[in-house]
Each structure stands twice: as structure tokens, then as C-alpha cells.
Short mmCIF file of C-alpha atoms and ligand atoms in Angstrom, two decimals:
data_model
loop_
_atom_site.label_atom_id
_atom_site.label_comp_id
_atom_site.label_asym_id
_atom_site.label_seq_id
_atom_site.Cartn_x
_atom_site.Cartn_y
_atom_site.Cartn_z
CA MET A 1488 -0.49 16.98 -14.52
CA ALA A 1489 2.03 19.68 -13.79
CA LEU A 1490 1.28 21.25 -17.15
CA LYS A 1491 -2.42 21.15 -16.42
CA MET A 1492 -1.87 22.82 -13.06
CA GLU A 1493 0.19 25.46 -14.73
CA HIS A 1494 -2.57 26.09 -17.23
CA PHE A 1495 -5.11 26.54 -14.40
CA ALA A 1496 -2.85 28.92 -12.58
CA GLN A 1497 -2.41 31.10 -15.63
CA HIS A 1498 -5.88 31.07 -17.16
CA ASP A 1499 -9.26 32.39 -16.25
CA PHE A 1500 -11.64 29.60 -15.34
CA LEU A 1501 -14.74 31.11 -16.95
CA THR A 1502 -13.41 32.22 -20.33
CA GLY A 1503 -10.24 30.17 -20.71
CA LEU A 1504 -8.34 33.38 -21.43
CA PRO A 1505 -4.96 34.11 -19.91
CA ASN A 1506 -5.31 35.67 -16.48
CA ARG A 1507 -3.60 38.64 -14.89
CA MET A 1508 -0.59 36.57 -13.89
CA LEU A 1509 0.16 35.38 -17.41
CA LEU A 1510 -0.53 38.82 -18.81
CA THR A 1511 1.99 40.40 -16.47
CA GLU A 1512 4.57 37.88 -17.60
CA ARG A 1513 3.85 38.50 -21.29
CA LEU A 1514 3.83 42.24 -20.81
CA SER A 1515 7.25 42.23 -19.22
CA GLN A 1516 8.55 40.01 -22.04
CA ALA A 1517 7.00 42.33 -24.61
CA ILE A 1518 8.57 45.34 -22.96
CA GLY A 1519 11.97 43.62 -23.05
CA LEU A 1520 11.60 42.79 -26.75
CA ALA A 1521 10.29 46.20 -27.70
CA ASN A 1522 13.31 47.75 -26.02
CA ARG A 1523 15.62 45.72 -28.21
CA HIS A 1524 13.64 46.09 -31.44
CA ARG A 1525 12.87 49.77 -30.86
CA LYS A 1526 9.18 49.01 -31.15
CA GLN A 1527 6.28 49.95 -28.95
CA VAL A 1528 3.84 47.95 -26.83
CA ALA A 1529 0.22 48.98 -26.28
CA LEU A 1530 -2.07 47.89 -23.52
CA LEU A 1531 -5.83 48.22 -23.94
CA PHE A 1532 -7.86 48.16 -20.75
CA LEU A 1533 -11.50 47.28 -21.46
CA ASP A 1534 -14.50 47.42 -19.22
CA LEU A 1535 -18.03 46.48 -20.26
CA ASP A 1536 -20.52 49.30 -19.89
CA PHE A 1537 -23.33 48.73 -17.38
CA PHE A 1538 -22.44 45.07 -16.97
CA LYS A 1539 -23.61 45.15 -13.38
CA ASN A 1540 -27.12 46.07 -14.51
CA ILE A 1541 -27.16 43.15 -16.90
CA ASN A 1542 -25.91 40.81 -14.23
CA ASP A 1543 -28.40 42.05 -11.66
CA SER A 1544 -31.41 41.98 -13.96
CA LEU A 1545 -30.74 38.84 -16.02
CA GLY A 1546 -28.90 36.80 -13.43
CA HIS A 1547 -25.37 35.54 -12.98
CA ALA A 1548 -25.75 32.57 -15.33
CA VAL A 1549 -26.58 34.91 -18.22
CA GLY A 1550 -23.84 37.29 -17.09
CA ASP A 1551 -21.29 34.49 -17.21
CA GLN A 1552 -22.35 33.41 -20.70
CA LEU A 1553 -22.16 36.99 -21.86
CA LEU A 1554 -18.59 37.23 -20.54
CA GLN A 1555 -17.70 34.11 -22.51
CA SER A 1556 -19.24 35.54 -25.66
CA VAL A 1557 -17.35 38.81 -25.10
CA ALA A 1558 -14.11 36.86 -24.65
CA ASN A 1559 -14.64 35.08 -27.98
CA ARG A 1560 -15.42 38.26 -29.82
CA LEU A 1561 -12.37 40.03 -28.46
CA SER A 1562 -10.10 37.15 -29.43
CA ALA A 1563 -11.61 37.03 -32.92
CA ASN A 1564 -10.72 40.67 -33.50
CA VAL A 1565 -7.04 40.73 -32.66
CA ARG A 1566 -3.97 39.07 -34.14
CA ALA A 1567 -2.85 35.67 -32.91
CA THR A 1568 0.26 37.30 -31.47
CA ASP A 1569 -1.75 39.63 -29.25
CA THR A 1570 -2.83 38.54 -25.78
CA VAL A 1571 -6.44 38.91 -24.64
CA CYS A 1572 -6.74 38.47 -20.91
CA ARG A 1573 -9.55 38.58 -18.41
CA GLN A 1574 -8.57 40.76 -15.55
CA GLY A 1575 -11.52 39.80 -13.34
CA GLY A 1576 -15.19 40.75 -13.29
CA ASP A 1577 -16.07 42.47 -16.54
CA GLU A 1578 -12.58 43.82 -17.13
CA PHE A 1579 -10.40 42.61 -19.98
CA VAL A 1580 -6.92 43.62 -21.04
CA ILE A 1581 -5.40 43.27 -24.49
CA LEU A 1582 -1.68 43.35 -25.02
CA LEU A 1583 -0.55 44.43 -28.49
CA ALA A 1584 2.99 43.12 -28.37
CA GLU A 1585 4.65 44.97 -31.22
CA ILE A 1586 3.25 48.07 -32.79
CA GLU A 1587 4.94 50.68 -34.95
CA ARG A 1588 2.94 53.66 -33.78
CA PRO A 1589 0.23 54.41 -31.16
CA GLU A 1590 -2.23 54.86 -34.03
CA ASP A 1591 -2.08 51.10 -34.57
CA ALA A 1592 -3.63 50.66 -31.14
CA ALA A 1593 -6.35 53.17 -31.98
CA LEU A 1594 -7.24 51.17 -35.08
CA ILE A 1595 -7.67 48.03 -33.00
CA ALA A 1596 -9.80 49.92 -30.46
CA GLU A 1597 -12.04 51.19 -33.26
CA LYS A 1598 -12.33 47.73 -34.68
CA LEU A 1599 -13.39 46.38 -31.29
CA LEU A 1600 -15.99 49.08 -30.74
CA ALA A 1601 -17.39 48.30 -34.19
CA ALA A 1602 -17.43 44.59 -33.45
CA PHE A 1603 -19.57 45.23 -30.37
CA VAL A 1604 -22.34 46.91 -32.37
CA ALA A 1605 -23.75 43.45 -33.06
CA PRO A 1606 -25.60 41.86 -30.15
CA HIS A 1607 -24.47 38.76 -28.28
CA LEU A 1608 -26.71 35.76 -28.44
CA VAL A 1609 -27.01 34.38 -24.93
CA GLY A 1610 -29.54 31.76 -23.87
CA GLY A 1611 -31.77 32.55 -26.82
CA GLN A 1612 -31.81 36.32 -26.25
CA GLU A 1613 -29.90 39.14 -27.85
CA ILE A 1614 -27.86 41.29 -25.50
CA HIS A 1615 -26.19 44.52 -26.54
CA VAL A 1616 -23.16 45.59 -24.62
CA THR A 1617 -20.58 48.28 -25.32
CA LEU A 1618 -16.99 48.81 -24.24
CA SER A 1619 -15.00 51.57 -22.63
CA ILE A 1620 -11.34 51.31 -23.56
CA GLY A 1621 -8.24 52.93 -22.13
CA ILE A 1622 -4.93 52.73 -23.99
CA SER A 1623 -1.46 53.13 -22.67
CA VAL A 1624 1.72 52.76 -24.72
CA PHE A 1625 5.21 51.68 -23.72
CA PRO A 1626 7.58 53.51 -23.54
CA ASP A 1627 5.77 56.85 -23.98
CA ASP A 1628 3.26 56.39 -21.13
CA GLY A 1629 5.39 54.42 -18.75
CA ASN A 1630 8.38 52.15 -18.72
CA THR A 1631 7.40 49.50 -16.19
CA VAL A 1632 4.72 46.83 -16.27
CA ASP A 1633 2.90 48.47 -13.36
CA THR A 1634 2.77 51.97 -14.77
CA VAL A 1635 1.64 50.81 -18.21
CA MET A 1636 -1.18 48.80 -16.59
CA GLN A 1637 -2.21 51.53 -14.23
CA ASN A 1638 -2.20 54.21 -16.92
CA ALA A 1639 -4.38 52.10 -19.22
CA ASP A 1640 -6.80 51.67 -16.33
CA THR A 1641 -6.82 55.41 -15.70
CA ALA A 1642 -7.49 56.09 -19.37
CA MET A 1643 -10.37 53.59 -19.24
CA TYR A 1644 -12.01 55.55 -16.42
CA HIS A 1645 -11.82 58.62 -18.60
CA ALA A 1646 -13.49 56.72 -21.42
CA LYS A 1647 -16.26 55.87 -18.95
CA SER A 1648 -16.71 59.42 -17.83
CA ASP A 1649 -16.68 60.58 -21.44
CA GLY A 1650 -19.95 58.77 -21.97
CA ARG A 1651 -18.71 55.17 -22.44
CA ASN A 1652 -18.57 53.22 -25.72
CA ASN A 1653 -15.34 54.98 -26.72
CA TYR A 1654 -11.59 54.78 -26.24
CA GLN A 1655 -9.09 57.18 -24.71
CA PHE A 1656 -5.31 57.33 -24.78
CA PHE A 1657 -3.63 57.92 -21.48
CA ARG A 1658 -2.43 61.49 -21.02
CA SER A 1659 -0.19 62.57 -18.19
CA ASP A 1660 -2.77 65.14 -17.06
CA MET A 1661 -5.29 62.35 -16.45
CA ASN A 1662 -4.74 62.25 -12.74
CA THR A 1663 -7.82 63.25 -10.83
CA ARG A 1664 -10.81 61.11 -10.11
CA ALA A 1665 -9.89 57.69 -11.42
CA VAL A 1666 -6.47 57.73 -9.90
CA ARG A 1667 -7.81 59.06 -6.66
CA ARG A 1668 -10.41 56.32 -6.62
CA LEU A 1669 -7.69 53.73 -7.04
CA LEU A 1670 -5.72 55.34 -4.28
CA VAL A 1671 -8.67 55.33 -1.92
CA GLU A 1672 -9.36 51.72 -2.75
CA SER A 1673 -5.86 50.55 -1.99
CA SER A 1674 -5.72 52.66 1.17
CA LEU A 1675 -9.00 51.13 2.31
CA ARG A 1676 -7.53 47.68 1.93
CA ARG A 1677 -4.59 48.73 4.04
CA ALA A 1678 -6.91 50.40 6.59
CA LEU A 1679 -8.81 47.18 7.04
CA LYS A 1680 -5.63 45.18 7.49
CA GLN A 1681 -4.01 47.66 9.84
CA GLU A 1682 -7.16 48.43 11.83
CA GLU A 1683 -7.34 52.11 11.04
CA PHE A 1684 -11.12 52.24 11.43
CA LEU A 1685 -12.90 53.22 14.58
CA VAL A 1686 -16.46 53.74 15.68
CA HIS A 1687 -18.00 56.87 17.16
CA TYR A 1688 -21.22 56.65 19.11
CA GLN A 1689 -24.02 59.20 18.84
CA PRO A 1690 -26.70 58.91 21.53
CA GLN A 1691 -30.42 59.05 20.89
CA PHE A 1692 -32.65 60.66 23.51
CA GLU A 1693 -36.23 60.53 24.65
CA LEU A 1694 -37.21 64.15 24.15
CA VAL A 1695 -39.42 64.59 27.25
CA SER A 1696 -37.04 63.04 29.77
CA GLY A 1697 -33.54 63.22 28.31
CA ARG A 1698 -33.22 59.48 28.87
CA ILE A 1699 -30.82 57.72 26.50
CA THR A 1700 -32.82 55.29 24.37
CA GLY A 1701 -30.18 54.07 21.94
CA VAL A 1702 -26.96 54.90 20.19
CA GLU A 1703 -25.86 54.95 16.56
CA ALA A 1704 -22.47 53.51 15.60
CA LEU A 1705 -20.77 55.72 13.00
CA ILE A 1706 -17.58 54.64 11.30
CA ARG A 1707 -14.49 56.87 11.14
CA TRP A 1708 -11.19 56.31 9.39
CA GLN A 1709 -8.01 57.34 11.13
CA ASP A 1710 -5.76 57.66 8.08
CA PRO A 1711 -2.05 57.92 8.92
CA ASP A 1712 -1.59 60.73 6.34
CA LEU A 1713 -4.92 62.52 6.35
CA GLY A 1714 -6.19 62.19 9.90
CA LEU A 1715 -9.77 61.45 10.89
CA ILE A 1716 -12.01 60.98 7.86
CA PRO A 1717 -15.82 60.81 8.08
CA PRO A 1718 -17.64 58.10 6.10
CA GLY A 1719 -19.02 60.37 3.36
CA PRO A 1720 -15.94 60.29 1.08
CA PHE A 1721 -14.95 56.64 1.49
CA ILE A 1722 -18.13 54.60 1.96
CA PRO A 1723 -19.18 55.06 -1.71
CA VAL A 1724 -15.78 53.85 -2.91
CA ALA A 1725 -15.96 50.90 -0.52
CA GLU A 1726 -19.40 50.08 -1.90
CA GLU A 1727 -18.19 50.30 -5.47
CA CYS A 1728 -15.27 47.94 -5.00
CA GLY A 1729 -17.00 45.53 -2.63
CA LEU A 1730 -14.80 46.37 0.36
CA ILE A 1731 -17.93 47.52 2.18
CA VAL A 1732 -18.65 43.89 3.00
CA PRO A 1733 -15.58 43.27 5.20
CA ILE A 1734 -15.65 46.86 6.47
CA GLY A 1735 -19.33 46.60 7.41
CA ARG A 1736 -18.68 43.33 9.15
CA TRP A 1737 -15.90 44.97 11.13
CA VAL A 1738 -18.22 47.79 12.27
CA LEU A 1739 -20.93 45.33 13.23
CA ARG A 1740 -18.53 43.23 15.26
CA GLU A 1741 -16.96 46.24 16.96
CA ALA A 1742 -20.33 47.79 17.85
CA CYS A 1743 -21.59 44.49 19.28
CA ARG A 1744 -18.35 43.85 21.16
CA GLN A 1745 -18.39 47.34 22.68
CA THR A 1746 -22.03 47.15 23.70
CA GLN A 1747 -21.48 43.78 25.38
CA ALA A 1748 -18.44 45.27 27.15
CA TRP A 1749 -20.63 48.07 28.55
CA LEU A 1750 -23.15 45.50 29.72
CA ASP A 1751 -20.41 43.38 31.27
CA SER A 1752 -19.11 46.33 33.23
CA GLY A 1753 -22.56 46.84 34.71
CA LEU A 1754 -23.61 49.89 32.72
CA PRO A 1755 -27.26 50.35 31.73
CA ALA A 1756 -26.39 49.82 28.06
CA VAL A 1757 -28.84 50.67 25.27
CA PRO A 1758 -29.38 49.11 21.83
CA VAL A 1759 -26.71 49.95 19.27
CA ALA A 1760 -27.73 50.88 15.71
CA VAL A 1761 -25.44 49.94 12.82
CA ASN A 1762 -25.79 51.31 9.28
CA ILE A 1763 -26.01 48.71 6.55
CA SER A 1764 -25.29 49.41 2.87
CA ALA A 1765 -27.28 47.92 0.01
CA VAL A 1766 -24.30 45.83 -1.04
CA GLU A 1767 -24.08 44.27 2.41
CA PHE A 1768 -27.80 43.70 2.76
CA ARG A 1769 -27.90 41.88 -0.59
CA HIS A 1770 -24.77 39.88 0.12
CA LYS A 1771 -25.62 36.20 0.39
CA GLU A 1772 -23.76 35.74 3.65
CA PHE A 1773 -25.21 38.75 5.41
CA LEU A 1774 -27.68 36.91 7.64
CA ALA A 1775 -25.14 34.29 8.63
CA GLY A 1776 -22.62 37.07 9.35
CA VAL A 1777 -25.02 38.85 11.72
CA SER A 1778 -25.81 35.70 13.61
CA ASP A 1779 -22.12 34.71 13.82
CA ILE A 1780 -21.20 38.08 15.23
CA LEU A 1781 -23.96 37.98 17.83
CA ARG A 1782 -22.80 34.56 18.92
CA GLU A 1783 -19.12 35.51 18.98
CA THR A 1784 -19.68 38.66 21.00
CA GLY A 1785 -22.41 37.20 23.21
CA LEU A 1786 -24.65 40.23 22.63
CA ALA A 1787 -28.39 39.55 22.98
CA PRO A 1788 -30.02 40.24 19.58
CA GLY A 1789 -32.45 42.74 21.12
CA TYR A 1790 -29.45 45.05 21.68
CA LEU A 1791 -28.73 45.29 17.97
CA GLU A 1792 -30.56 47.50 15.49
CA LEU A 1793 -29.83 47.58 11.78
CA GLU A 1794 -30.41 50.84 9.89
CA LEU A 1795 -31.44 50.43 6.27
CA THR A 1796 -32.49 53.18 3.92
CA GLU A 1797 -35.82 53.24 2.15
CA SER A 1798 -34.21 52.83 -1.24
CA ILE A 1799 -32.49 49.62 -0.12
CA LEU A 1800 -35.81 48.17 1.02
CA MET A 1801 -37.75 49.34 -2.03
CA HIS A 1802 -35.21 48.00 -4.51
CA ASP A 1803 -36.63 44.49 -4.44
CA VAL A 1804 -39.56 44.46 -2.06
CA GLU A 1805 -40.25 40.74 -1.93
CA SER A 1806 -36.68 39.69 -1.21
CA SER A 1807 -36.32 42.58 1.27
CA ILE A 1808 -39.32 41.35 3.21
CA ALA A 1809 -37.93 37.84 3.34
CA GLU A 1810 -34.57 39.06 4.60
CA LEU A 1811 -36.13 41.42 7.15
CA ASP A 1812 -38.35 38.60 8.42
CA ALA A 1813 -35.29 36.43 8.92
CA LEU A 1814 -33.50 39.18 10.86
CA LYS A 1815 -36.64 39.78 12.89
CA ALA A 1816 -36.85 36.09 13.71
CA MET A 1817 -33.31 36.34 15.07
CA GLY A 1818 -34.53 39.04 17.45
CA VAL A 1819 -32.68 41.95 15.81
CA LYS A 1820 -34.43 45.36 15.59
CA LEU A 1821 -34.85 47.17 12.27
CA ALA A 1822 -34.82 50.88 11.51
CA VAL A 1823 -35.58 52.78 8.31
CA ASP A 1824 -32.85 55.41 7.97
CA ASP A 1825 -33.20 58.74 6.14
CA PHE A 1826 -36.95 58.22 6.06
CA GLY A 1827 -38.75 60.52 3.65
CA THR A 1828 -35.98 60.72 1.07
CA GLY A 1829 -36.91 57.54 -0.79
CA TYR A 1830 -40.11 56.54 -2.45
CA SER A 1831 -41.64 53.95 -0.21
CA SER A 1832 -45.37 53.68 -0.43
CA LEU A 1833 -47.19 53.36 2.84
CA SER A 1834 -48.68 50.02 1.91
CA TYR A 1835 -45.18 48.61 1.58
CA LEU A 1836 -44.10 50.18 4.79
CA LYS A 1837 -46.74 48.18 6.59
CA LYS A 1838 -45.41 44.98 5.07
CA PHE A 1839 -41.87 45.53 6.34
CA PRO A 1840 -41.42 44.23 9.89
CA ILE A 1841 -39.72 47.40 11.09
CA ASP A 1842 -39.43 48.89 14.55
CA ILE A 1843 -38.05 52.39 14.05
CA LEU A 1844 -38.42 55.30 11.63
CA LYS A 1845 -35.62 57.83 11.48
CA ILE A 1846 -36.82 61.12 10.02
CA ASP A 1847 -34.14 62.37 7.65
CA GLN A 1848 -32.23 65.45 8.71
CA SER A 1849 -33.11 67.29 5.51
CA PHE A 1850 -36.71 67.59 6.79
CA VAL A 1851 -35.69 68.39 10.33
CA ARG A 1852 -33.38 71.16 9.12
CA ASP A 1853 -36.23 73.38 7.96
CA ILE A 1854 -39.16 72.33 10.16
CA ALA A 1855 -39.20 75.62 11.98
CA ILE A 1856 -39.32 77.69 8.76
CA ASP A 1857 -40.70 75.55 5.93
CA ALA A 1858 -44.38 74.65 6.13
CA ASP A 1859 -44.05 71.64 3.83
CA ASP A 1860 -41.25 70.10 5.86
CA ALA A 1861 -43.21 70.78 9.04
CA THR A 1862 -46.21 68.96 7.57
CA ILE A 1863 -44.14 65.98 6.48
CA VAL A 1864 -42.47 65.65 9.86
CA SER A 1865 -45.80 65.85 11.69
CA ALA A 1866 -47.25 63.22 9.38
CA VAL A 1867 -44.36 60.85 9.96
CA ILE A 1868 -44.66 61.29 13.73
CA GLY A 1869 -48.38 60.47 13.53
CA MET A 1870 -47.81 57.54 11.27
CA GLY A 1871 -45.15 56.10 13.56
CA ARG A 1872 -47.51 56.40 16.50
CA ASN A 1873 -50.30 54.61 14.62
CA LEU A 1874 -48.02 51.84 13.42
CA ASN A 1875 -46.52 51.54 16.89
CA LEU A 1876 -42.99 52.39 15.77
CA ARG A 1877 -40.28 54.32 17.52
CA VAL A 1878 -39.72 57.61 15.70
CA ILE A 1879 -36.35 59.38 15.89
CA ALA A 1880 -35.77 62.83 14.42
CA GLU A 1881 -32.24 63.01 13.00
CA GLY A 1882 -29.91 65.98 12.79
CA VAL A 1883 -31.52 68.14 15.48
CA GLU A 1884 -29.29 71.20 15.69
CA THR A 1885 -31.32 74.10 17.03
CA GLN A 1886 -33.62 75.05 19.91
CA ASP A 1887 -36.33 75.91 17.38
CA GLN A 1888 -36.23 72.47 15.81
CA PHE A 1889 -36.30 70.87 19.24
CA ALA A 1890 -39.25 73.00 20.34
CA PHE A 1891 -41.18 72.12 17.19
CA LEU A 1892 -40.53 68.41 17.68
CA ARG A 1893 -41.71 68.57 21.28
CA THR A 1894 -44.95 70.33 20.43
CA ARG A 1895 -45.64 67.65 17.81
CA GLN A 1896 -44.82 64.98 20.38
CA CYS A 1897 -41.95 63.45 18.49
CA PRO A 1898 -40.78 60.75 20.90
CA GLU A 1899 -37.02 60.74 20.22
CA GLY A 1900 -34.21 62.78 18.72
CA GLN A 1901 -30.56 62.61 17.74
CA GLY A 1902 -28.36 65.53 16.77
CA TYR A 1903 -25.60 67.99 17.59
CA LEU A 1904 -27.93 69.96 19.87
CA PHE A 1905 -27.99 66.99 22.24
CA SER A 1906 -24.65 65.37 21.53
CA GLN A 1907 -22.03 64.95 18.83
CA PRO A 1908 -20.93 61.41 17.97
CA LEU A 1909 -18.60 60.46 20.85
CA LEU A 1910 -15.59 58.28 21.48
CA ALA A 1911 -16.61 54.99 23.07
CA ASP A 1912 -15.21 55.97 26.47
CA ASP A 1913 -17.06 59.28 26.47
CA PHE A 1914 -20.32 57.61 25.58
CA GLY A 1915 -19.64 55.04 28.31
CA ARG A 1916 -19.42 57.87 30.85
CA LEU A 1917 -22.72 59.27 29.61
CA LEU A 1918 -24.29 55.83 30.05
CA VAL A 1919 -23.43 55.83 33.73
CA ALA A 1920 -26.13 58.45 34.30
CA GLY A 1921 -28.36 56.97 31.59
CA LYS A 1922 -29.71 60.41 30.80
CA LYS A 1923 -28.71 63.97 30.09
CA PRO A 1924 -30.47 67.24 30.76
CA LEU A 1925 -31.50 68.48 27.32
CA PRO A 1926 -31.37 72.20 26.52
CA LYS A 1927 -34.75 73.69 27.30
P1 LIG B 2839 -26.71 58.51 8.78
O1 LIG B 2839 -26.89 57.08 9.08
O2 LIG B 2839 -27.93 59.27 8.40
O3 LIG B 2839 -26.01 59.13 10.07
C1 LIG B 2839 -26.23 60.41 10.56
C2 LIG B 2839 -25.17 61.36 10.12
O4 LIG B 2839 -25.54 62.68 10.53
C3 LIG B 2839 -23.82 61.12 10.77
O5 LIG B 2839 -22.83 61.54 9.85
C4 LIG B 2839 -23.85 62.07 11.97
O6 LIG B 2839 -22.57 62.42 12.44
C5 LIG B 2839 -24.54 63.24 11.34
N1 LIG B 2839 -25.20 64.08 12.32
C6 LIG B 2839 -25.60 63.77 13.57
N2 LIG B 2839 -26.20 64.82 14.16
C7 LIG B 2839 -26.20 65.81 13.28
C8 LIG B 2839 -26.65 67.17 13.30
O7 LIG B 2839 -27.23 67.65 14.25
N3 LIG B 2839 -26.49 67.91 12.17
C9 LIG B 2839 -25.87 67.40 11.07
N4 LIG B 2839 -25.74 68.19 10.00
N5 LIG B 2839 -25.41 66.13 11.02
C10 LIG B 2839 -25.57 65.35 12.10
P2 LIG B 2839 -21.58 60.68 9.53
O8 LIG B 2839 -21.04 60.00 10.75
O9 LIG B 2839 -20.66 61.53 8.73
O10 LIG B 2839 -22.19 59.54 8.60
C11 LIG B 2839 -22.73 59.83 7.37
C12 LIG B 2839 -23.40 58.65 6.76
O11 LIG B 2839 -22.45 57.62 6.50
C13 LIG B 2839 -24.41 58.01 7.68
O12 LIG B 2839 -25.62 58.70 7.60
C14 LIG B 2839 -24.49 56.62 7.12
O13 LIG B 2839 -25.36 56.58 6.03
C15 LIG B 2839 -23.07 56.39 6.62
N6 LIG B 2839 -22.36 55.56 7.60
C16 LIG B 2839 -21.82 55.88 8.77
N7 LIG B 2839 -21.25 54.81 9.36
C17 LIG B 2839 -21.46 53.77 8.53
C18 LIG B 2839 -21.14 52.37 8.59
O14 LIG B 2839 -20.55 51.85 9.54
N8 LIG B 2839 -21.51 51.61 7.54
C19 LIG B 2839 -22.21 52.13 6.48
N9 LIG B 2839 -22.55 51.33 5.48
N10 LIG B 2839 -22.54 53.43 6.40
C20 LIG B 2839 -22.17 54.24 7.42
MG1 LIG B 2840 -27.92 55.96 10.18
MG1 LIG B 2841 -29.82 59.03 8.58
#
């Protein structure tokens, strides 16, 4: 029994390969031996190319079988004394315990790439998949377990950016993107744990009256080293590594909590809009998460709006409609963000149970000078009116843009001309009046 438990703890459930824990142990042993025998140790970091596409299009069951087939093929192409390990997801690591020269590792890498020319037979279909491989060698590229691992990973990212289906040796000048990505990822984990995120609130106004109609919650990251960071640089990394799910949940909870706090203190609060990434929207626990948060914070669902981009909705129309219907049934409002930048057809738009269109700021930017943008914006305003949707022009910065929007009877606007995103307390003070005189 104890032996069995130990096996489970040290092996990957899906492929039966050693896991990261066992690999780390073997690597440190190998490093110890190599030191004594004056040999070298190589670590190959492998990542399947475009595995996510395969998984998304053929389903997880096929993805899992493919990973098993990959595991077998890797094991069949190395010596019995080498360790093939599954690192998680579609990442594998191979430890070559005793090599004479780095070139020996290159030969293995070439052999593996060649072995992946043949397709994998999975559930009766042939699937082709290639590898990107990063190689790091002890002691040349690092003399601890951690540095050898990290440098192999870095080299793998370079293999990816060199067009995939190839291998790269680590070089000390390989800092840049991959390393920075890893840094951002680990800092994001810390940020979540240490509550370094905060939310700024940008009001939305009715253009004729200056009345506040809503507010958008925008995440910020107060990094202890770098200061206040806007979402642009870190949201894509969070999406890539899956951290967007807990981060998004934090934003949602904070926005709901704050809005309920304004209501509790007697302020004429307005609905709060929260941006939702594709990864979150497609996450199987998203709906349950929204309803949990509403219950926990006590916020009435009508006070919550979710902003989704066109491309999220258009990605898989049928399942989007089902999910939107479920949110709608909860009483939550739905907005299409960055409208005009995606490719939604109008017939689909009618099928989505949405409440709000947000005209993307790229159109608003040039409305006063570019006839095409002016036409598009006017058309969206008209369409929103016909479909009975709220229409909000985003990124309004100038008097000219504002004047144009008013003449075309755009109902609402958001932008620096009216207000920057504000700290919660500052927005709370604005709420007391419920409106703001807009520049003429
Ligand atoms: P978005 O949803 O389109 O948000 C509007 C962005 O435009 C915000 O940038 C806002 O500060 C900025 N903005 C507002 N008025 C003006 C203006 O007059 N001129 C210009 N040039 N910009 C204006 P921010 O806060 O940097 O956010 C950027 C994007 O990051 C957002 O675009 C949204 O897609 C994403 N984002 C923000 N918060 C979250 C979040 O909590 N979760 C997720 N998943 N994404 C978020
Ligand atoms: Mg938005
Ligand atoms: Mg937007």
C-alpha cells in the first residue's frame, strides 16, 4: 500500500510517466553523479506545438489519448537510463543522465523530431503533432536543479518563437520574452495571494443630461517594484497561463462588493460593468461563480453587467447563446465590448440576448475626421436604437467627438473627456450628485 501511494505521488496519472517531483529528485541525483564522474547532464524541455487547438477542436478525450501516445513515443526513443517525465499539460521533460558532450543531447532531439513525423493513431484518426524542444546542460548552463530546468524552459520558448518543430540550446543571452513571461506569471501568482490588485471605476454618462448611467470596473496592479500597472501588459499573460480565472473572479467579487457597499450607504448606485475574458467565459464554473458572488455580496443581479467582446461571442455561437441565456435568466445585463472590431453578423447579433453595445474607441477616435468611421458609428447608433439596446461610445476624448455623438443622438458615452477611471472613493463622491456637468 505504501509503495502504491508512493508510486501515485511520483507518477503522472494520465501517462504513467514520472512526474515533476520524481524528475527533480532524479535530476539532483544525476547532477551529483555527473560531478563525481566529470560527465554532463542534459535536460530537454518539450512542448507540443498547437496542442491547445487539437484539444479544443477534437475534445479532451482525444487530447488525453494523444498525450498518452506522445508519452509512449518519447519513451521508445530514449535509453532506459534516461527519464521521460510529464511536467503537466502538454509539457514533457527528458533527463539524459550521463552524456559526454552537449552534441549527444542534440542527437536525441533530432531523433525525437524525426520520430514525430509519423502521425499518432488516436480513436481511429491520424493526428500529426510536432515538438518544440529546449535543451540545457549541466554544468555549462547552470549548476542547480532549478537553473537547469528554467534554462531548458527558456530555450524551449525560443524554439517556439523560431517557428516550432525544432530544438534550441540554451544561451545566456536568451533572456527577454520567455523569461519575462515567466517572471510576470510568478509575480501574478504572488499578486493574487498578496492582494496587489485593485479596481478603478470609470463612469458612463447620458450625453444629454450628464446623468451617470453606469460604471466600468477596470483592474489595476499595484506592483511593489513597478508601481501601478494597467491591464494591457498582464491580462494576456494571465489568460495564457490560466490565472485569469481566479483574477477575474477577484475583480467580479470586488466590483459587486463595492457596488453593494455604495447602495448600503444610501448612494444612488448604478450598474457596474465587469470585463470578462474568453478563458473565463468558457470556463465550466463561470456561471456558478457569478451566481455565488452575487449571493455572497448580496448585490441584485440587475446591478451587474458583463462585458464580452464580439470575438468571444462569435467563437462558438451556439454555446455562447446558451451561456448568455443562462446569465440573462439570472438577471445579469450583457454588453458587447469593443463593438465593430470583430466580425459579428447582424443576424447573430439579434440572436444574442444582449442589452448594451459599446462602440469601440478606434471608431470614436476619428469620427470627426474620417467619413468611414463616422458612417459606422452612426449606423451602430441607429442599430442600437432599433434593437432597443443601450449604446455607449467608448474613448471619448475631444469636444469634436462629443459634438458629433450628440448630433447623431448617441445616448451614452465614456471617456477621458468626461472622466478618467477613478479610485472607488472618488467615484463614490461623484455618485452623491448622480450627475456631472459635461463640457459643452
Ligand atoms: P476596455 O474594456 O475596452 O476598457 C476601456 C479602456 O479604455 C480602459 O483601459 C480605459 O481606461 C480606457 N479609456 C477610457 N477612456 C478613454 C479615453 O478617452 N481614451 C483612451 N485612449 N482610452 C480610454 P484599461 O483600463 O487600460 O483597460 C484596457 C483593457 O483591459 C480593457 O479594455 C479590457 O479589455 C481589459 N480589462 C480591464 N480590466 C479587466 C478585467 O478586470 N478583466 C479582464 N478580463 N479584462 C480587463
Ligand atoms: Mg470594457
Ligand atoms: Mg472596450
